Short mmCIF file of C-alpha atoms in Angstrom, two decimals:
data_model
loop_
_atom_site.label_atom_id
_atom_site.label_comp_id
_atom_site.label_asym_id
_atom_site.label_seq_id
_atom_site.Cartn_x
_atom_site.Cartn_y
_atom_site.Cartn_z
CA MET A 138 -59.19 -86.43 -7.78
CA SER A 139 -56.24 -85.36 -9.99
CA ARG A 140 -56.16 -81.90 -11.47
CA GLU A 141 -56.06 -83.49 -14.81
CA ARG A 142 -59.06 -85.36 -14.30
CA ILE A 143 -60.91 -82.20 -13.06
CA LYS A 144 -59.78 -80.29 -16.27
CA ARG A 145 -61.10 -83.07 -18.35
CA GLU A 146 -64.49 -83.32 -16.52
CA LEU A 147 -65.22 -79.68 -16.22
CA PRO A 148 -67.97 -78.73 -18.83
CA PRO A 149 -67.34 -75.63 -21.16
CA ALA A 150 -67.78 -72.37 -19.17
CA GLN A 151 -70.55 -71.37 -21.23
CA GLU A 152 -73.11 -73.69 -19.60
CA HIS A 153 -72.56 -72.57 -16.31
CA ILE A 154 -72.66 -68.89 -17.52
CA GLU A 155 -76.24 -69.58 -18.99
CA LYS A 156 -77.26 -71.47 -15.80
CA LEU A 157 -76.15 -68.68 -13.39
CA GLN A 158 -77.65 -66.13 -15.67
CA LYS A 159 -81.06 -67.56 -14.90
CA VAL A 160 -80.41 -67.64 -11.23
CA VAL A 161 -79.44 -63.86 -11.18
CA ASP A 162 -82.72 -63.14 -13.26
CA GLY A 163 -84.73 -65.14 -10.81
CA GLY A 164 -83.58 -62.50 -8.03
CA ASN A 165 -81.50 -64.94 -6.09
CA TYR A 166 -78.53 -62.84 -6.13
CA TYR A 167 -76.63 -63.89 -2.97
CA GLY A 168 -77.04 -67.39 -4.10
CA ALA A 169 -75.54 -66.85 -7.51
CA LEU A 170 -72.76 -65.00 -6.09
CA GLN A 171 -71.71 -67.85 -3.94
CA MET A 172 -72.25 -70.13 -7.02
CA TYR A 173 -69.99 -67.83 -9.29
CA LYS A 174 -67.42 -68.07 -6.72
CA SER A 175 -67.25 -71.80 -6.11
CA ILE A 176 -67.46 -72.68 -9.88
CA SER A 177 -64.98 -70.18 -11.06
CA ALA A 178 -62.50 -71.49 -8.23
CA ARG A 179 -63.02 -75.03 -9.74
CA TYR A 180 -61.88 -73.83 -12.91
CA VAL A 181 -58.82 -72.08 -11.21
CA SER A 182 -58.05 -75.04 -9.54
CA ALA A 183 -57.82 -76.91 -12.96
CA GLN A 184 -55.71 -74.15 -14.49
CA ARG A 185 -58.59 -73.18 -16.99
CA PHE A 186 -57.89 -69.49 -15.99
CA SER A 187 -59.75 -68.18 -19.33
CA GLU A 188 -62.85 -69.85 -18.56
CA ALA A 189 -62.73 -68.68 -14.81
CA LEU A 190 -62.45 -65.17 -16.03
CA ASP A 191 -65.32 -65.56 -18.23
CA ILE A 192 -67.38 -66.73 -15.50
CA LEU A 193 -66.58 -64.06 -13.38
CA PHE A 194 -66.69 -61.33 -16.03
CA SER A 195 -70.29 -62.40 -16.93
CA GLY A 196 -71.19 -62.58 -13.16
CA ALA A 197 -69.87 -59.17 -12.31
CA CYS A 198 -71.61 -57.41 -15.30
CA LEU A 199 -74.80 -59.40 -14.57
CA GLN A 200 -75.02 -58.48 -10.95
CA LEU A 201 -74.20 -55.04 -11.49
CA GLU A 202 -76.94 -54.79 -14.44
CA HIS A 203 -79.41 -55.83 -11.79
CA GLY A 204 -78.19 -52.92 -9.32
CA GLN A 205 -76.44 -55.39 -7.13
CA VAL A 206 -73.46 -53.22 -6.32
CA ASN A 207 -71.91 -55.54 -3.33
CA CYS A 208 -72.37 -58.72 -5.45
CA GLY A 209 -70.96 -57.32 -8.68
CA ALA A 210 -67.73 -55.75 -6.73
CA ASP A 211 -66.94 -58.95 -5.16
CA LEU A 212 -66.97 -60.60 -8.40
CA ALA A 213 -65.08 -57.85 -10.23
CA LEU A 214 -62.52 -58.03 -7.36
CA LEU A 215 -62.29 -61.71 -7.75
CA PHE A 216 -61.88 -61.17 -11.60
CA VAL A 217 -58.66 -59.18 -10.94
CA ASP A 218 -57.41 -61.78 -8.23
CA THR A 219 -57.71 -64.46 -10.93
CA LEU A 220 -55.73 -62.20 -13.64
CA VAL A 221 -53.05 -62.43 -11.21
CA LYS A 222 -53.11 -66.04 -10.37
CA ALA A 223 -53.13 -66.68 -14.22
CA THR A 224 -50.18 -64.17 -14.76
CA THR A 225 -52.15 -62.63 -17.47
CA PRO A 226 -50.40 -59.81 -19.31
CA CYS A 227 -51.90 -56.21 -19.28
CA ASN A 228 -53.43 -56.08 -22.89
CA ASP A 229 -56.40 -54.07 -24.33
CA GLU A 230 -58.76 -57.02 -24.23
CA THR A 231 -58.45 -57.48 -20.59
CA LEU A 232 -58.53 -53.45 -20.13
CA ASP A 233 -61.48 -53.56 -22.15
CA ARG A 234 -63.32 -55.83 -19.54
CA ILE A 235 -62.28 -53.87 -16.61
CA ARG A 236 -63.67 -50.51 -18.33
CA CYS A 237 -67.02 -52.37 -19.18
CA MET A 238 -67.44 -53.54 -15.47
CA TYR A 239 -66.41 -50.18 -14.18
CA LYS A 240 -69.06 -48.31 -16.47
CA LEU A 241 -71.84 -50.54 -14.92
CA PHE A 242 -71.32 -49.35 -11.43
CA PRO A 243 -73.84 -46.84 -10.73
CA ARG A 244 -73.55 -43.25 -10.09
CA VAL A 245 -76.03 -41.83 -7.57
CA HIS A 246 -76.51 -38.31 -6.56
CA VAL A 247 -76.01 -37.98 -3.12
CA PRO A 248 -76.68 -34.68 -1.23
CA PRO A 249 -73.84 -33.03 0.89
CA HIS A 250 -73.74 -34.17 4.20
CA LEU A 251 -74.18 -30.86 5.60
CA VAL A 252 -77.66 -30.41 3.89
CA ASP A 253 -80.32 -29.09 6.23
CA VAL A 254 -82.90 -31.52 7.11
CA SER A 255 -85.68 -30.74 9.41
CA ASP A 256 -87.19 -34.32 10.40
CA ASP A 257 -85.92 -37.43 11.83
CA GLU A 258 -86.94 -39.55 8.82
CA SER A 259 -85.03 -36.85 6.84
CA VAL A 260 -81.91 -37.45 8.74
CA GLN A 261 -82.27 -41.16 8.66
CA LYS A 262 -82.56 -41.33 4.92
CA LEU A 263 -79.79 -38.89 4.45
CA GLN A 264 -77.58 -41.13 6.78
CA GLU A 265 -78.50 -44.32 4.83
CA ALA A 266 -77.88 -42.51 1.33
CA LEU A 267 -74.48 -41.45 2.68
CA GLY A 268 -73.39 -44.98 4.12
CA GLU A 269 -74.47 -46.55 0.92
CA ALA A 270 -72.34 -44.09 -1.09
CA ARG A 271 -69.39 -44.53 1.05
CA ALA A 272 -69.63 -48.54 0.71
CA ARG A 273 -70.36 -48.20 -2.95
CA VAL A 274 -67.22 -45.97 -3.28
CA GLU A 275 -65.20 -48.36 -1.06
CA SER A 276 -65.93 -51.33 -3.50
CA VAL A 277 -65.11 -49.40 -6.43
CA SER A 278 -61.76 -48.27 -4.90
CA SER A 279 -60.85 -51.68 -4.20
CA PHE A 280 -61.58 -53.18 -7.43
CA LEU A 281 -59.48 -50.39 -9.29
CA ARG A 282 -56.91 -50.46 -6.93
CA ALA A 283 -56.42 -54.17 -7.56
CA ALA A 284 -56.51 -53.49 -11.29
CA ILE A 285 -53.86 -50.84 -11.16
CA LYS A 286 -51.72 -53.06 -9.24
CA TRP A 287 -52.28 -56.06 -11.36
CA SER A 288 -51.40 -53.91 -14.29
CA SER A 289 -48.20 -52.55 -12.92
CA GLU A 290 -47.09 -55.96 -12.32
CA PHE A 291 -48.00 -57.70 -15.57
CA GLY A 292 -46.66 -55.49 -18.30
CA GLY A 293 -48.23 -51.79 -17.62
CA PRO A 294 -46.31 -48.77 -16.37
CA SER A 295 -44.46 -49.22 -13.17
CA THR A 296 -47.22 -47.18 -11.52
CA GLY A 297 -50.32 -48.79 -13.34
CA VAL A 298 -52.15 -48.04 -16.41
CA PRO A 299 -53.05 -44.42 -16.32
CA GLU A 300 -56.76 -44.55 -17.57
CA LEU A 301 -57.28 -46.83 -14.45
CA HIS A 302 -55.75 -44.01 -12.36
CA VAL A 303 -58.28 -41.54 -14.10
CA MET A 304 -61.40 -43.90 -13.59
CA LEU A 305 -60.67 -44.11 -9.73
CA ALA A 306 -60.00 -40.38 -9.39
CA ASP A 307 -63.10 -39.49 -11.29
CA TYR A 308 -65.39 -41.87 -9.20
CA LEU A 309 -63.84 -40.66 -5.92
CA TYR A 310 -64.59 -37.05 -6.92
CA THR A 311 -68.14 -37.59 -8.26
CA GLU A 312 -69.43 -40.17 -5.89
CA SER A 313 -67.72 -39.55 -2.62
CA PRO A 314 -69.63 -37.78 0.24
CA GLU A 315 -66.73 -36.54 1.77
CA LEU A 316 -63.95 -35.45 -0.81
CA ASP A 317 -60.30 -36.39 -0.15
CA MET A 318 -58.55 -34.27 -2.63
CA VAL A 319 -55.18 -35.50 -1.74
CA ARG A 320 -56.08 -38.96 -2.77
CA ILE A 321 -57.97 -37.95 -5.73
CA SER A 322 -55.10 -35.80 -6.72
CA ARG A 323 -52.42 -38.35 -6.70
CA HIS A 324 -54.47 -40.55 -8.92
CA PHE A 325 -55.02 -37.66 -11.55
CA VAL A 326 -51.43 -37.12 -11.74
CA ARG A 327 -50.81 -40.63 -12.53
CA GLY A 328 -53.58 -40.58 -15.04
CA GLU A 329 -52.00 -38.51 -17.83
CA ASP A 330 -55.32 -36.54 -18.20
CA PRO A 331 -54.33 -33.05 -17.18
CA THR A 332 -57.45 -31.71 -18.94
CA LYS A 333 -59.81 -33.33 -16.87
CA PHE A 334 -57.88 -32.74 -13.68
CA ALA A 335 -58.09 -29.09 -14.45
CA SER A 336 -61.83 -29.42 -14.96
CA THR A 337 -61.95 -31.18 -11.80
CA LEU A 338 -60.33 -28.57 -9.81
CA VAL A 339 -62.39 -25.75 -11.24
CA ASN A 340 -65.44 -27.66 -10.28
CA PHE A 341 -63.83 -27.93 -6.82
CA MET A 342 -63.27 -24.31 -6.69
CA GLY A 343 -67.23 -23.83 -6.74
CA LYS A 344 -68.16 -26.16 -3.70
CA CYS A 345 -65.27 -26.31 -1.28
CA TYR A 346 -64.79 -24.28 1.68
CA PRO A 347 -62.89 -20.92 1.43
CA GLY A 348 -59.25 -21.58 1.63
CA GLU A 349 -59.46 -25.05 0.21
CA ASP A 350 -59.21 -23.83 -3.56
CA ASP A 351 -55.71 -22.50 -3.60
CA LEU A 352 -54.48 -25.22 -1.69
CA ALA A 353 -55.96 -27.86 -4.03
CA ILE A 354 -54.32 -26.00 -6.95
CA ALA A 355 -51.26 -25.75 -5.50
CA ARG A 356 -51.09 -29.46 -4.16
CA ALA A 357 -51.73 -30.48 -7.89
CA VAL A 358 -49.02 -28.56 -9.55
CA LEU A 359 -46.63 -29.71 -6.85
CA MET A 360 -47.46 -33.24 -7.21
CA TYR A 361 -46.83 -32.97 -11.06
CA LEU A 362 -43.44 -31.23 -10.64
CA ALA A 363 -42.45 -33.83 -7.66
CA GLN A 364 -42.78 -36.41 -10.52
CA GLY A 365 -40.65 -34.07 -12.90
CA ASN A 366 -43.65 -33.43 -15.04
CA MET A 367 -43.30 -29.63 -16.14
CA ARG A 368 -45.25 -29.97 -18.99
CA ASP A 369 -48.67 -31.14 -16.88
CA ALA A 370 -47.96 -28.90 -13.97
CA ASN A 371 -47.75 -25.68 -16.53
CA PHE A 372 -50.60 -27.05 -18.52
CA VAL A 373 -53.00 -27.43 -15.47
CA MET A 374 -52.23 -23.61 -14.03
CA ASP A 375 -52.90 -22.49 -17.58
CA GLU A 376 -56.05 -24.19 -18.08
CA ILE A 377 -57.33 -23.23 -14.84
CA LYS A 378 -56.50 -19.67 -15.50
CA LYS A 379 -57.91 -19.89 -18.91
CA GLN A 380 -61.37 -21.27 -17.53
CA ALA A 381 -61.28 -18.47 -14.95
CA GLU A 382 -60.67 -15.86 -17.30
CA SER A 383 -63.51 -16.93 -19.66
CA GLY A 384 -66.22 -15.67 -17.09
CA GLN A 385 -67.79 -18.91 -17.43
CA HIS A 386 -66.36 -20.65 -14.19
CA HIS A 387 -65.33 -19.40 -10.74
CA GLU A 388 -62.38 -17.05 -10.39
CA LEU A 389 -58.69 -18.28 -9.77
CA PRO A 390 -57.96 -17.46 -6.30
CA GLU A 391 -55.83 -14.22 -5.41
CA SER A 392 -53.78 -15.77 -2.67
CA ASP A 393 -50.11 -15.47 -1.71
CA LEU A 394 -49.99 -19.40 -2.22
CA ILE A 395 -51.06 -19.06 -6.02
CA GLN A 396 -48.38 -16.45 -6.30
CA PHE A 397 -45.82 -18.72 -5.12
CA ILE A 398 -46.84 -21.22 -7.55
CA SER A 399 -46.64 -19.12 -10.39
CA TYR A 400 -43.17 -17.76 -9.51
CA LEU A 401 -42.02 -21.41 -8.80
CA LEU A 402 -43.05 -22.67 -12.21
CA GLN A 403 -40.95 -19.71 -13.99
CA THR A 404 -38.02 -20.41 -11.50
CA LEU A 405 -37.71 -24.04 -12.35
CA GLN A 406 -37.21 -23.32 -15.97
CA ARG A 407 -33.67 -22.20 -15.34
CA ASP A 408 -30.90 -23.05 -13.05
CA ALA A 409 -31.78 -20.72 -10.07
CA LEU A 410 -31.53 -22.56 -6.81
CA PRO A 411 -30.96 -19.41 -4.85
CA LEU A 412 -34.27 -18.08 -6.14
CA PHE A 413 -35.97 -21.46 -5.42
CA ASN A 414 -34.80 -21.23 -1.87
CA MET A 415 -35.59 -17.65 -1.47
CA LEU A 416 -39.13 -18.35 -2.52
CA ARG A 417 -39.54 -20.96 0.08
CA THR A 418 -38.44 -18.76 2.77
CA LYS A 419 -40.49 -15.53 1.56
CA PHE A 420 -43.84 -17.64 1.32
CA LYS A 421 -43.18 -20.09 4.24
CA SER A 422 -46.31 -19.04 6.00
CA SER A 423 -48.39 -20.07 2.92
CA ILE A 424 -46.45 -23.30 2.48
CA ASP A 425 -46.79 -24.37 6.03
CA ARG A 426 -50.57 -24.32 5.67
CA GLU A 427 -50.18 -27.84 4.72
CA PRO A 428 -47.22 -30.37 5.64
CA LEU A 429 -47.49 -32.14 2.52
CA LEU A 430 -46.61 -29.18 0.64
CA ASN A 431 -43.34 -28.93 2.06
CA GLU A 432 -42.55 -32.51 1.46
CA LEU A 433 -43.26 -31.94 -2.34
CA LEU A 434 -41.18 -29.16 -2.70
CA ASP A 435 -38.25 -31.20 -0.89
CA GLU A 436 -38.97 -33.74 -3.81
CA ILE A 437 -38.83 -30.95 -6.29
CA GLY A 438 -35.62 -29.48 -4.74
CA GLU A 439 -33.93 -32.72 -4.95
CA ARG A 440 -35.37 -33.68 -8.60
CA PHE A 441 -34.74 -30.36 -10.34
CA TYR A 442 -31.51 -29.20 -8.22
CA GLY A 443 -30.12 -32.06 -6.64
CA VAL A 444 -30.76 -30.72 -2.96
CA GLN A 445 -30.49 -33.65 -0.32
CA ARG A 446 -33.26 -33.54 1.87
CA ARG A 447 -32.92 -32.58 5.41
CA ASN A 448 -34.71 -35.50 6.77
CA PRO A 449 -33.75 -38.95 5.50
CA LEU A 450 -37.16 -40.27 6.19
CA GLN A 451 -38.85 -37.97 3.59
CA GLY A 452 -38.62 -38.66 0.05
CA MET A 453 -41.57 -41.07 0.78
CA PHE A 454 -43.74 -39.50 -1.70
CA GLY A 455 -42.77 -41.59 -4.51
CA ASP A 456 -43.15 -44.70 -2.82
CA ILE A 457 -46.82 -43.69 -1.76
CA PHE A 458 -47.47 -43.27 -5.34
CA LYS A 459 -46.19 -46.72 -6.11
CA MET A 460 -48.10 -48.20 -3.43
CA MET A 461 -51.46 -46.37 -4.45
CA GLY A 462 -52.33 -49.09 -6.55
#
């Protein structure tokens, strides 16, 4: 059967949307998922992309409203895949749909993985809750990474729409049983919401292990600086200090690493390469606590002072950002 004939014979998408809603409402979630996939594929094949997107969007929202995270995530990801096939430009209307699906993903309080449990049943329940949380976070991550990549390729900023990065960073921080602050920070730095990032870092200070708080702050500031973003680097540092001084939050760590960051922010405001190198030497032991800090400082040295990297294989930080999606 020719594509044109298929295109003519397919009914309006709304007919399928109404029928499939009854299937979902009846509790046949997996069966509905397969039907959403097969029916939307027919519209894609006929190049009736707009209707395919309507079907997938409706299905994703409906499944998520019924608490079916896996089914909803599958359809949300397929929605983004169809945006790519349709070469749909990044615009407010489509971003509104992505926002809508994102907001429907559940947020479930999961106890920390080191919580004290006293019996086998409690251990099993905790393990199940952690497993579900990891699966849920991975589903949202796959969906938003795909959306970021689509937005970067079809009219959005080269690194993706900032709001999508903030969505992903926030979900990773609030819902992950084990926090990956490097990954979270990378998305926040791309998200252009330093206020939310600063609040997240202050929150992290209250629940991390000793010695992780100053690393998280230093990493955040250096990530901004590696992108040449002095404004947000200073803002995050100032905002954390302000919240700490207010007495309502945890105190800013008093460590050599935080002192180094404060000196560095002042140094980069002027043409002072010798001072930049002196700071790296003086605070070497603190900087060496995490290899990423030295890589970021090499990026900063090249960006602000034209210093060529000692290792030509370095400089991958910016490329990693582009691939984060």
